[in-house]
Every structure is written in C-alpha cells, then in structure tokens.
XYZ file of C-alpha atoms in Angstrom:
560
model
C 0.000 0.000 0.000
C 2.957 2.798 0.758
C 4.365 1.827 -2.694
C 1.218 2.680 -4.234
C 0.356 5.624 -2.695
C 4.292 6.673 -2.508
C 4.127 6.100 -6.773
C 0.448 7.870 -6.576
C 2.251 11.120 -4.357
C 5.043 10.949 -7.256
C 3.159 10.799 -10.002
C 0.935 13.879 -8.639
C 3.833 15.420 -8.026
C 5.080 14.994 -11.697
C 1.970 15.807 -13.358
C 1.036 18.959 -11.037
C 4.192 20.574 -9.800
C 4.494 23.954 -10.464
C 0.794 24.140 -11.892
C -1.743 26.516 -10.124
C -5.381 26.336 -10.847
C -8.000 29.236 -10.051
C -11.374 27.119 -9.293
C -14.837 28.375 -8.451
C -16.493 26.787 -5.470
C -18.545 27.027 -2.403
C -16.705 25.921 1.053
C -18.153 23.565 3.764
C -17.175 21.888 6.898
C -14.587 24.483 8.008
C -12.574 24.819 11.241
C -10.152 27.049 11.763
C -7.294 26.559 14.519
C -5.895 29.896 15.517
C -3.403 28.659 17.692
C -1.186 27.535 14.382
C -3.711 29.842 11.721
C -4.665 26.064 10.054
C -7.833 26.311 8.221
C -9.143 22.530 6.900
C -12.224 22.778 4.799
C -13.824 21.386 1.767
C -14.395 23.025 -1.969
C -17.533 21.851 -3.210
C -19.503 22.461 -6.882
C -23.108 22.115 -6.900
C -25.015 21.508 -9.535
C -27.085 24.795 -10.575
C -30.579 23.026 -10.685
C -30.512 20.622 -7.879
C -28.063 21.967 -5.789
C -26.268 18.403 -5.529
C -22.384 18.079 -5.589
C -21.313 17.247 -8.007
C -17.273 17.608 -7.681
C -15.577 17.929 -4.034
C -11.882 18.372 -2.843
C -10.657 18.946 0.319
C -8.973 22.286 0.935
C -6.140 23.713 3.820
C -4.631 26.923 4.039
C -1.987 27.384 6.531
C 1.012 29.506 6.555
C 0.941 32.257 3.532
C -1.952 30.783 2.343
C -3.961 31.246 6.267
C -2.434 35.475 5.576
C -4.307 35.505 2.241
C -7.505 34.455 3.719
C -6.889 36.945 6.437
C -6.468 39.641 3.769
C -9.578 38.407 2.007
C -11.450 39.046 5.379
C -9.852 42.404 5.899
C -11.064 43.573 2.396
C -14.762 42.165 2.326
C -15.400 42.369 5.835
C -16.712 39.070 5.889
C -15.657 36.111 7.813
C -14.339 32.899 5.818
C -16.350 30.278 6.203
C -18.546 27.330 5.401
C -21.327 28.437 2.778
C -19.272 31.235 1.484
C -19.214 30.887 -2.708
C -15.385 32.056 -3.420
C -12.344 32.149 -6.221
C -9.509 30.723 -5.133
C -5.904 30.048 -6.466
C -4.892 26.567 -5.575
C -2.038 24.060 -5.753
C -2.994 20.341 -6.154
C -0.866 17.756 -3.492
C -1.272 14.271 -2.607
C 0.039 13.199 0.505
C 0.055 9.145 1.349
C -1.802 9.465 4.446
C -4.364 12.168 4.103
C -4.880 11.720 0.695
C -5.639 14.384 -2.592
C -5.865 17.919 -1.043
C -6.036 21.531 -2.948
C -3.862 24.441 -0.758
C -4.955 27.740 -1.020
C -2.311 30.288 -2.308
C -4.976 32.881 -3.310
C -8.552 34.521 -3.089
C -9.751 36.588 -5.197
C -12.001 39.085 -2.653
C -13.249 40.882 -5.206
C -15.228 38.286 -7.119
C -17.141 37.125 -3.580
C -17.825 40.672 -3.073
C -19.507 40.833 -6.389
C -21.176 37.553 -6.096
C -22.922 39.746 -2.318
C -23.761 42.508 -4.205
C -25.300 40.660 -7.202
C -27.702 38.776 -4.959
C -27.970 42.528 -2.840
C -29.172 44.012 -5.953
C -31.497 41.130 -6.704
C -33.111 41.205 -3.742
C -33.754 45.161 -3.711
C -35.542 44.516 -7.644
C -37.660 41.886 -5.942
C -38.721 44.150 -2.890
C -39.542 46.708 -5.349
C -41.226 44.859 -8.149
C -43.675 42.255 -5.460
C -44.414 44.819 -2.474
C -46.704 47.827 -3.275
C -45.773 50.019 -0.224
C -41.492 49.595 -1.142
C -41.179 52.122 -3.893
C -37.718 53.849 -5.178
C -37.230 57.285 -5.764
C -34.169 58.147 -6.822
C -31.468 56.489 -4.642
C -33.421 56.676 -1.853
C -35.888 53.787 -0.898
C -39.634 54.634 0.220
C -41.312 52.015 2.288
C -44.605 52.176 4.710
C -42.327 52.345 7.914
C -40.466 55.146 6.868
C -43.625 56.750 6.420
C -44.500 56.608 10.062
C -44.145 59.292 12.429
C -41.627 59.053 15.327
C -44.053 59.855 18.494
C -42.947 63.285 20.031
C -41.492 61.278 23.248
C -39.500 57.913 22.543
C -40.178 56.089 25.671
C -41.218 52.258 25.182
C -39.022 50.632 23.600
C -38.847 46.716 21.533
C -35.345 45.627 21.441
C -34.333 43.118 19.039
C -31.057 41.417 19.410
C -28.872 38.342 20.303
C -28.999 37.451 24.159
C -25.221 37.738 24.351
C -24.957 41.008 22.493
C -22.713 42.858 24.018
C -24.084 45.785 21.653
C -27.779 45.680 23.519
C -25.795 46.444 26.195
C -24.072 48.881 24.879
C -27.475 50.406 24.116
C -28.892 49.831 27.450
C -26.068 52.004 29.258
C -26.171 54.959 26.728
C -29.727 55.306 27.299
C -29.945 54.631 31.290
C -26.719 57.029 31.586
C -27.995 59.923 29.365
C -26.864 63.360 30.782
C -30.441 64.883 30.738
C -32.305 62.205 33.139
C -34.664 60.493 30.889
C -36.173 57.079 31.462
C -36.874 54.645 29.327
C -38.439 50.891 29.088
C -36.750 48.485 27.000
C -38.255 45.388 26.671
C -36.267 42.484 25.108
C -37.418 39.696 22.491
C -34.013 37.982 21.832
C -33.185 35.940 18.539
C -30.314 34.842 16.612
C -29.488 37.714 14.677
C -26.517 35.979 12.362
C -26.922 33.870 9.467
C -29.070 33.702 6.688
C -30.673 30.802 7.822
C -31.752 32.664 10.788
C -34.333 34.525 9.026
C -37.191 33.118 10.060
C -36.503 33.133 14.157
C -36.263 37.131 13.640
C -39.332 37.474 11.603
C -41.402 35.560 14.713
C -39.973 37.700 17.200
C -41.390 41.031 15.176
C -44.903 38.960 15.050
C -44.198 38.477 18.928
C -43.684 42.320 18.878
C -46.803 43.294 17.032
C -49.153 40.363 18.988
C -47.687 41.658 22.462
C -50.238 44.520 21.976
C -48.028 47.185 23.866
C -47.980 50.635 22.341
C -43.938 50.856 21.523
C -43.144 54.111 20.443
C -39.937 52.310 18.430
C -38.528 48.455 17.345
C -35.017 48.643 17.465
C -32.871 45.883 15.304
C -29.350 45.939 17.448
C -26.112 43.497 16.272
C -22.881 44.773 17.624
C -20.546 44.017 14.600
C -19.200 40.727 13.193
C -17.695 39.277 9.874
C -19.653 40.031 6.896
C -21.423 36.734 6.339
C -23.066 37.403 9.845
C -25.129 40.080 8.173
C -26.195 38.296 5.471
C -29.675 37.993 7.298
C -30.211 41.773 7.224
C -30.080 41.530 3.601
C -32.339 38.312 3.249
C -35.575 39.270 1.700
C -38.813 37.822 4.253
C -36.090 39.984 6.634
C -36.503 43.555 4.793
C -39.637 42.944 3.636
C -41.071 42.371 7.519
C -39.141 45.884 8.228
C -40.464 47.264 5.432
C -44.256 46.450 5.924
C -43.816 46.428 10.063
C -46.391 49.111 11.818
C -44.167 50.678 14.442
C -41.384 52.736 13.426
C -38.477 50.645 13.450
C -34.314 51.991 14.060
C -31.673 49.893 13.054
C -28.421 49.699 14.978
C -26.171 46.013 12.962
C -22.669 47.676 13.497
C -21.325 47.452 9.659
C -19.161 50.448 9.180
C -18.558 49.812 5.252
C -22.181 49.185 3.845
C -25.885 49.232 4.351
C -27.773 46.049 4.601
C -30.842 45.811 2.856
C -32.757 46.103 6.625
C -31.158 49.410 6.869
C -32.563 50.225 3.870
C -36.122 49.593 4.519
C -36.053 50.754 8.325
C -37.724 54.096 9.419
C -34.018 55.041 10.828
C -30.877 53.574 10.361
C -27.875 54.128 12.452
C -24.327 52.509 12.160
C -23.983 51.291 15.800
C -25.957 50.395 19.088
C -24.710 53.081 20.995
C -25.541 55.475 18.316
C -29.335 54.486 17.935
C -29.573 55.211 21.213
C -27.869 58.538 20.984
C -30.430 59.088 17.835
C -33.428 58.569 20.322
C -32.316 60.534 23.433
C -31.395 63.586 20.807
C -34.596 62.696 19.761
C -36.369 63.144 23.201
C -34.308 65.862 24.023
C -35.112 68.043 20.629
C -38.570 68.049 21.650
C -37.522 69.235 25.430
C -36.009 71.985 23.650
C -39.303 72.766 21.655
C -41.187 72.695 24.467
C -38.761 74.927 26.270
C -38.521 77.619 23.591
C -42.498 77.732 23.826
C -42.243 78.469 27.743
C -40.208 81.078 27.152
C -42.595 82.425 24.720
C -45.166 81.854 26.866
C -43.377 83.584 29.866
C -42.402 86.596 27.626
C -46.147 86.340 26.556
C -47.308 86.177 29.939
C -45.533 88.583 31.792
C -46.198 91.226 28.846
C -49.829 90.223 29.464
C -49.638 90.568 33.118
C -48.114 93.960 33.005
C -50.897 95.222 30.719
C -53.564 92.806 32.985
C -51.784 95.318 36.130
C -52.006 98.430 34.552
C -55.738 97.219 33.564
C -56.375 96.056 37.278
C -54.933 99.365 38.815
C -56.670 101.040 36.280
C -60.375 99.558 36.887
C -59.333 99.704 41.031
C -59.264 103.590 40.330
C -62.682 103.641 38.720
C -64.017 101.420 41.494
C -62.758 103.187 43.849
C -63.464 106.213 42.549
C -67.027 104.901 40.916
C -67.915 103.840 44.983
C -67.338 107.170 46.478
C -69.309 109.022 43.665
C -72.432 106.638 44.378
C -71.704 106.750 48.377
C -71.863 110.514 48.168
C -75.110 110.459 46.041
C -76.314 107.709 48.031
C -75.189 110.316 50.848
C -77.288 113.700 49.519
C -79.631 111.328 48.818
C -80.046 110.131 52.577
C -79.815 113.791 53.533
C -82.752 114.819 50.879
C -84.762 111.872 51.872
C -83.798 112.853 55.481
C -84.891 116.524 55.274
C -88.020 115.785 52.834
C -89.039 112.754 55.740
C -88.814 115.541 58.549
C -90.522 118.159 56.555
C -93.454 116.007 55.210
C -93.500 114.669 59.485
C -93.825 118.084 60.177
C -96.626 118.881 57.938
C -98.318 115.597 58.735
C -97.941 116.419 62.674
C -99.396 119.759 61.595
C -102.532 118.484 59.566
C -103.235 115.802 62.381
C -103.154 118.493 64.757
C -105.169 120.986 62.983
C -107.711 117.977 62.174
C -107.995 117.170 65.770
C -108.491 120.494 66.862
C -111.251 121.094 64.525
C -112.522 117.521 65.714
C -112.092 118.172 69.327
C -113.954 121.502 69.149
C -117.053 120.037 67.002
C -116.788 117.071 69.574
C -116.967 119.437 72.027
C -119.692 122.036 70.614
C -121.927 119.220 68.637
C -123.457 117.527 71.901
C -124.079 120.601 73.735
C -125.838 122.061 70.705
C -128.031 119.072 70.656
C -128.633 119.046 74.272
C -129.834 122.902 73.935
C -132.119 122.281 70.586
C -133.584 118.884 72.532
C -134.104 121.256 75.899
C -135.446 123.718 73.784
C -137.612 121.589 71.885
C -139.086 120.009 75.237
C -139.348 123.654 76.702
C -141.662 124.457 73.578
C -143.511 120.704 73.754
C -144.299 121.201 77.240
C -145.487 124.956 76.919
C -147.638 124.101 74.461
C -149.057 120.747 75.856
C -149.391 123.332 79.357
C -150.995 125.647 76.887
C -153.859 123.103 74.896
C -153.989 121.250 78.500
C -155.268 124.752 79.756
C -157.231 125.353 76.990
C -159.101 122.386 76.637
C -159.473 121.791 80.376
C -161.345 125.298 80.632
C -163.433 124.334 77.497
C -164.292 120.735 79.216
C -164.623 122.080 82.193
C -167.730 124.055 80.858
C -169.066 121.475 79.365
C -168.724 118.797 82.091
C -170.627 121.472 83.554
C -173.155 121.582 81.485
C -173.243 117.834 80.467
C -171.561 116.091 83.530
C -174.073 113.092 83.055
C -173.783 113.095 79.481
C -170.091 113.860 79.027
C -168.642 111.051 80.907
C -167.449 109.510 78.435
C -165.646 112.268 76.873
C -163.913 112.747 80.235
C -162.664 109.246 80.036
C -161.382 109.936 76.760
C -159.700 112.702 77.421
C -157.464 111.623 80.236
C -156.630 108.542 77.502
C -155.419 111.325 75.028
C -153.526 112.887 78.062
C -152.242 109.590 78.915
C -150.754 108.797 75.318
C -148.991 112.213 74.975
C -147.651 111.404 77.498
C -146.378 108.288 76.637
C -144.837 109.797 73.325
C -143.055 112.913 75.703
C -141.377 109.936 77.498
C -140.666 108.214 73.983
C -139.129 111.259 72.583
C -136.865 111.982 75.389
C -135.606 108.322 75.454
C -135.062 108.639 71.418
C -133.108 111.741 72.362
C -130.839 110.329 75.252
C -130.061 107.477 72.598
C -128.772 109.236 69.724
C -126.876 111.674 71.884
C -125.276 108.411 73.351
C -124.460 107.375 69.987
C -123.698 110.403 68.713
C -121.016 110.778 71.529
C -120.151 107.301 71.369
C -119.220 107.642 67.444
C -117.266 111.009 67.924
C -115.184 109.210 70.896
C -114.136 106.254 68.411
C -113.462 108.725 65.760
C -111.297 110.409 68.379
C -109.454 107.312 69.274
C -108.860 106.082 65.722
C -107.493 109.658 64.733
C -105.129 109.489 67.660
C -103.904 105.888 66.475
C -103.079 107.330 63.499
C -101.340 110.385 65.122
C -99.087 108.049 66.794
C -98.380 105.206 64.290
C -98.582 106.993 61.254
C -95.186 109.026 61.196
C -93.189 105.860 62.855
C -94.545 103.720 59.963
C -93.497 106.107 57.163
C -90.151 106.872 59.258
C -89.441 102.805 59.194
C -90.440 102.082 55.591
C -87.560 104.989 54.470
C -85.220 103.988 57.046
C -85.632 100.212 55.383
C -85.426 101.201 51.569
C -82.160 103.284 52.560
C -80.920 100.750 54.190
C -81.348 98.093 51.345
C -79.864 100.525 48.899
C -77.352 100.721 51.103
C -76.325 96.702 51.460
C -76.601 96.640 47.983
C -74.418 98.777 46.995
C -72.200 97.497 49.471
C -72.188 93.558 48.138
C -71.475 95.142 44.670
C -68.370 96.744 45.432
C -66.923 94.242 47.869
C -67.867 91.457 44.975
C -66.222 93.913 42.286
C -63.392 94.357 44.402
C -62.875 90.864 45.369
C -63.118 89.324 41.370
C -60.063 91.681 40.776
C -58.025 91.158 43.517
C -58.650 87.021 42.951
C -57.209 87.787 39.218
C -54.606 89.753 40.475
C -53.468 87.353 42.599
C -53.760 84.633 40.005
C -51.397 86.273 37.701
C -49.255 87.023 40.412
C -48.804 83.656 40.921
C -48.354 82.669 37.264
C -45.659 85.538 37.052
C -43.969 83.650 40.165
C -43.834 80.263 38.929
C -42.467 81.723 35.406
C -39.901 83.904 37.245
C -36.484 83.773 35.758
C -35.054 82.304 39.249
C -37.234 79.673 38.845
C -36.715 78.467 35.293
C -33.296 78.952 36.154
C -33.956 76.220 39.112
C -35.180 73.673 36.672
C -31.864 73.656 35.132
C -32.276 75.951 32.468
C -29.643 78.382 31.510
C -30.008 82.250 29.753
C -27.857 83.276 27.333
C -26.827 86.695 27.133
C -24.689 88.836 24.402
C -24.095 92.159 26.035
C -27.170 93.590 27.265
C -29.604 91.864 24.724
C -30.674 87.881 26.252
C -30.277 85.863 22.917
C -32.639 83.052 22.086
C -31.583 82.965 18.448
C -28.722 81.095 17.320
C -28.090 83.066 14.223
C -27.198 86.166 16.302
C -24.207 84.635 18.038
C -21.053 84.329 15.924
C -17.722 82.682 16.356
C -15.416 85.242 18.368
C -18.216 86.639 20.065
C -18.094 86.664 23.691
C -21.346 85.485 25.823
C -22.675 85.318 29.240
C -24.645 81.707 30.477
C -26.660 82.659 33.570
C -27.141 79.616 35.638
C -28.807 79.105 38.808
C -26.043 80.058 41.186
C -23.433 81.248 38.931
C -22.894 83.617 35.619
C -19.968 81.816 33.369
C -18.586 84.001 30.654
C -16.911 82.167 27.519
C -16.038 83.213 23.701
C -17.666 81.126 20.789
C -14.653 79.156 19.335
C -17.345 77.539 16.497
C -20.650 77.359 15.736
C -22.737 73.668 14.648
C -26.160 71.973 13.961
C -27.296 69.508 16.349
C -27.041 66.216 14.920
C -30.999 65.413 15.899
C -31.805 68.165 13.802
C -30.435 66.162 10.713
C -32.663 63.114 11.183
C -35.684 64.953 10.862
C-alpha cells in the first residue's frame, strides 16, 4: 500500500508541480485553529438546478496561504467560512496518508464581493417589483415604515437582538446614563441575529412584537458588529420585507461600518452602531424638550407682557371702582340727607294736619253735643209749653161742658185723660229717642277720636321705618357690589401674580435651564451669536462668561 500511494504522491507530483489552478467553489465543513492559523475545509460544486455536488476536494490553508484568507477578510469584511461561494488560487498535493488535497495560495475578494452585491441588488428589484408600499425614488428607498411618524417622546421601547450582544448592552447604558435624566423601558425579544438561515426566528420575534399589543413608540434591530457573512440575514428578503411592511417605526443599529444592509434600507431610521441608535433617540427626546422649552419662554415673555398690561388694567379699573364707589356713596349720601330733610318736613306737615284735624274735631266734639242738648231742651221747653198751653185750653173748654153735660159727658172725660195719657207716653218716647242718639252720637265722635289718635301716633313711625328700610337696602346693595367687584379683581390679580412667580427667571433657572446673554440683549436665536463673540450663560447660582470658538447643527436636527 505505501508503494502505491508513494508512486500515486510521485506521479501527482510529476503531473502537477508547479501548476496553479484558479477554481470556483462554495466551502463547507470548516474549522479554523488559531493557535497555528490552520484552516481545513472542503471546496464543493453544486449543480445549478438541484443543488447536488457534483465535484468535491478537500482544501487547507496554513502559513501564507492562512495570511491571504486573512487579507480576504480584511477587504470584504466578511468572515471565511462554510457556505461562502469564493475564487480561489490553488495548488494540487497528494500526501500518502491524508490523501488528494487543494492548498490555497490565493482569493480573489473581489469576485465574492460581487457575487454579495449581485444577490444585494437582486433582492432590492424583488422588494420593489412584489411589495406595493417599497417604492424607489431616486437612490433613496420609500417604504410604509419610513412613512410613520416618530411619536414626540421615545419612551417604550422593543429591542431586538442576540442574548449575548454585548451591543444591547451597549445600548442599554447609553440610554440609562444619558446626561439629561430620561427614562426609558426596554423590553427584550431575543433571537439569533446571524446567518441567513436565521431569518425566520427574527421574523417571529417582530410577530411576537406586534401580537404583544403594547404601544412601543420604536422596534429597534441591534447586532454589535461581526464578519460580513453574519449580516447576510439583514439583507435576506422575508427579513426587509417584515421591516419594510412592520407598523411601528423601526431603528436599526447592525454595526457594519462599510455598507448598508438591505434592513437598513427599509427601516424608518438607520444608524451605524448600538450606541448610536440610542444617541439618535435621546437627541430625539431631548429636541422636543427643547421645543417645548422655547415655547415656555414664549409663553413667559407672553405672559408677563400680558400681566403687566392685565396690572395696569387692574390698577386702572381699582381707580374707577374706587373712585365709581365714592361718587355713588356721596349720592347715596345727599340722597339720605334729601330723603332725610323731605321725611322731617313732610313729618312736620303731617304732625301739623293731624293736629289741625284734631283740633277742629275736638272743638265740634266738644260744641256738637251741647248744641243738641240745647235744641232737645229747647224743643221740650216748647212741647211742654204748648201741651201746658192746649192742656189749659181744653181743660177750661171741658170744664164748661162737664158742667153743662156732667151726666152726658162722661165719656168724653174718660177719653180725654186717655189722650192725656198717650202724649204722654210719646213725651217719654221722645226723650228716650233723644238720650239714645246723643249716646251714639257721643259714642261715634269718641271712636273717631281714638282712631285719629292711632293714626297720630303710628302713622309718622310707619313712614319713618319704611324709608329707614329702603335706605338701608340701597345701602347693602351697593355694598355687596363693590366688595364682589373688588374681590373678582383682587382674585385675578393674585392669580397672575402667581403665574408671574412660577415663570420667574429664578425659577426656570432652578429647573436647570440656563439664559444666554450677548451684552445687554438675552439671545434666544442662534443666528445672532457668531464665532469670536463673547457670551454670558446665567445659571442658577453662577454667571460663566466664555467666547464662541465655532458654531454647529445639532445632529438630531439632521434626522428629521
């Protein structure tokens, strides 16, 4: 057997010494020892159609031929390794022991590199020419999560990457570190995030993403750096498409200096490293701050010209008030006084008419029952002179006849002293009429008397209240007005006093904020400080005066 494979080892050697053959062919099964730089591998050609080998060799670098591949990964920034399709420059040897072997003297970098970037371009044309919402324009790529808008505040956070990454964590400590004090919630889905064959574990954690049903404000896509092959699943197609389609806005951070993948591509915002997506979304964050921080100081400069005008307003409309009060208190005043003198001069007259009335009244109560008592006397003076008188008379005239005709008179006797009998009667009836109506006649004048002095008394006192009353009113009236006038403006005044405290410079200066002065004028425009100019920052405790060396754009401003 060693004479065979020692004539086998010389013939090879005859046939293919000094010969050098550049072959086309796809590695597999390689190992790499990097104590001695020995790579052992296999160079395989597959048939186009089935994919079945259909030639195979085994292949070894070591030596100048381990440098080369080290210069191949150098200039493609990809790893060499199994399932890598690659040019190489071999030499064919035959050893007894380990058999036919091809050693690498050369590869060509530049033809792998093409063979990337072929299949790159192919996939772009098939993104584009299959997917409605991936459209080119130009160089640049238009896709329906670029489209999104970044929420004003980045603040939950999806973070996609390898458990082991050493560039999530590189991501974690920007953010938790950041200068300003913002906090975030990052919450990780891990999966493989190398090799094509990968693919698919990515694409479920983004479903995982989307089914969680939390309201992330970003997706980030982190891989901290690596040989080129191991980003050859940020260029696979179900990979870019997912991005591309994906409903929350999604920031790449792979690590690959040199190129973009195809990810990057269709990604809302790509970035080059971990550490600088996370910059990208604390600028973010932090741009807004600044917006809302150059509309407070609008607002303050808004509100403290408004409270100045609002106190010159206030003091005004405390004048009028004030002055508006003690023009109605004095007319409320003369008014009183008017009221007060007209009250005391229509008393008077009242006092006077009641008194005149029951003077008249007294006298006619006075005169009235006397008069009656004379006319009645007098009446029953004349009644009884003339009943004396026809008593007389017709006595005498009886008398003759009973004379005469005593016998046949006696009957008209009789009736006589009847008719004497019934006047009488009627005297008595008379007088007792009279005593009656002077009783009521006295009785009336008495209760007229009475009611008349009533109203002497009340009368006046009544009127005197009723005044007193409406004055009085008038008085609490005006009263409630004023103090309810003078408390709405002194409940605004103190309101805007307030707001102008809480937007006092000392106190924005509290929060951290800083005013930045060029001479005399406080500058909030950037354009009106130049290099060489020398400005004043007012902080909280301390003024710090410094001379613009150079002037540039924040770098969030770029990414808008």
């Amino acid at each position: 057997m060693s004479q065979l494979t020692g004539d086998i080892a010389r013939t090879m050697e005859d046939a293919f010494r000094d010969m050098r053959f550049w072959v086309i062919a796809d590695v597999t099964n390689h190992t790499f020892r990097p104590d001695k730089g020995y790579h052992n591998f296999e160079l395989v050609e597959k048939d186009t159609a089935s994919s079945v080998v259909i030639a195979k060799i085994a292949g070894k670098a070591w030596g100048n031929g381990s440098q080369k591949i080290a210069a191949f990964e150098q200039a493609t920034g990809q790893r060499f390794t199994s399932n890598i399709h690659v040019l190489v420059n071999i030499a064919v040897e035959y050893h007894p022991v380990y058999g036919m072997s091809a050693s690498v003297l050369e590869i060509d970098s530049s033809f792998t590199l093409g063979q990337l970037e072929q299949q790159r371009a192919a996939t772009l044309e098939r993104l584009i020419a299959q997917n409605t919402f991936i459209r080119k324009v130009g160089d640049e790529y238009h896709t329906a999560n670029k489209e999104l808008h970044l929420n004003h505040v980045i603040q939950r956070i999806a973070l996609l990457s390898s458990s082991i990454s050493a560039g999530a964590e590189d991501f974690r400590h920007t953010l938790e570190n950041n200068v300003y004090g913002y906090r975030y919630r990052v919450d990780d889905y891990f999966a493989s995030v190398q090799g094509d064959q990968n693919a698919g574990k990515l694409i479920d954690q983004l479903i995982e993403i989307y089914n969680s049903g939390t309201p992330y404000d970003v997706v980030v896509i982190l891989r901290g750096g690596g040989a080129q092959t191991d980003f050859l699943i940020f260029d696979n197609y179900r990979v870019a498409r997912a991005v591309a389609k994906f409903p929350i806005p999604v920031i790449t951070g792979i690590g690959h200096q040199k190129n973009q993948s195809i990810t990057d591509l269709m990604a809302h915002t790509q970035t080059k490293t971990p550490t600088r997506a996370a910059e990208l979304i604390i600028a973010h964050n932090r741009n807004f701050e600044e917006l809302l921080s150059g509309f407070q100081k609008r607002i303050i400069i808004k509100a403290q010209q408004r409270i100045a005008a609002g106190s010159n307003t206030i003091a005004s409309l405390r004048s009028e008030v004030i002055n508006y009060t003690q023009r109605i208190l004095s007319e409320r005043k003369q008014d009183m006084t008017g009221s007060r003198h007209a009250l005391v001069s229509l008393q008077r007259q009242y006092f006077a008419d009641i008194k005149e009335k029951l003077s008249a009244n007294s006298v006619l109560l006075l005169t009235r029952p006397k008069l009656l008592l004379t006319n009645v006397e007098n009446e029953l003076t004349i009644l009884k002179k003339e009943i004396s008188r026809s008593s007389n008379d017709f006595l005498n005239t009886k008398k003759i006849s009973l004379n005469q005709n005593s016998i046949a008179n006696g009957l008209s006797l009789n009736v006589l002293v009847n008719r004497l009998t019934q006047l009488r009667d009627t005297l008595r009836q008379n007088s007792q009429r009279l005593a009656r109506n002077t009783d009521k006649v006295l009785t009336n004048k008495e209760k007229e008397l009475i009611d008349l002095s009533i109203e002497l008394r009340s009368g006046p006192r009544i009127s005197l209240n009723n005044h007193r009353n409406a004055l009085a009113d008038k008085l609490r009236i005006l009263e409630t007005a004023a103090y309810r006038q003078l408390a709405n403006h002194k409940g605004n005044l103190e309101s805007q006093s307030l707001a102008v405290r809480v937007m006092a410079p000392e106190n924005i200066l509290r929060k951290g904020y800083a005013v930045l002065k060029k001479g005399d004028e406080i500058i909030s425009d950037p354009a009106k400080i130049l290099a060489g100019d020398t400005i004043e920052i007012i902080m909280k405790e301390e003024t710090i005066t410094s001379i613009v060396e150079y002037k540039k754009n924040n770098e969030w401003n770029k990414t808008k």
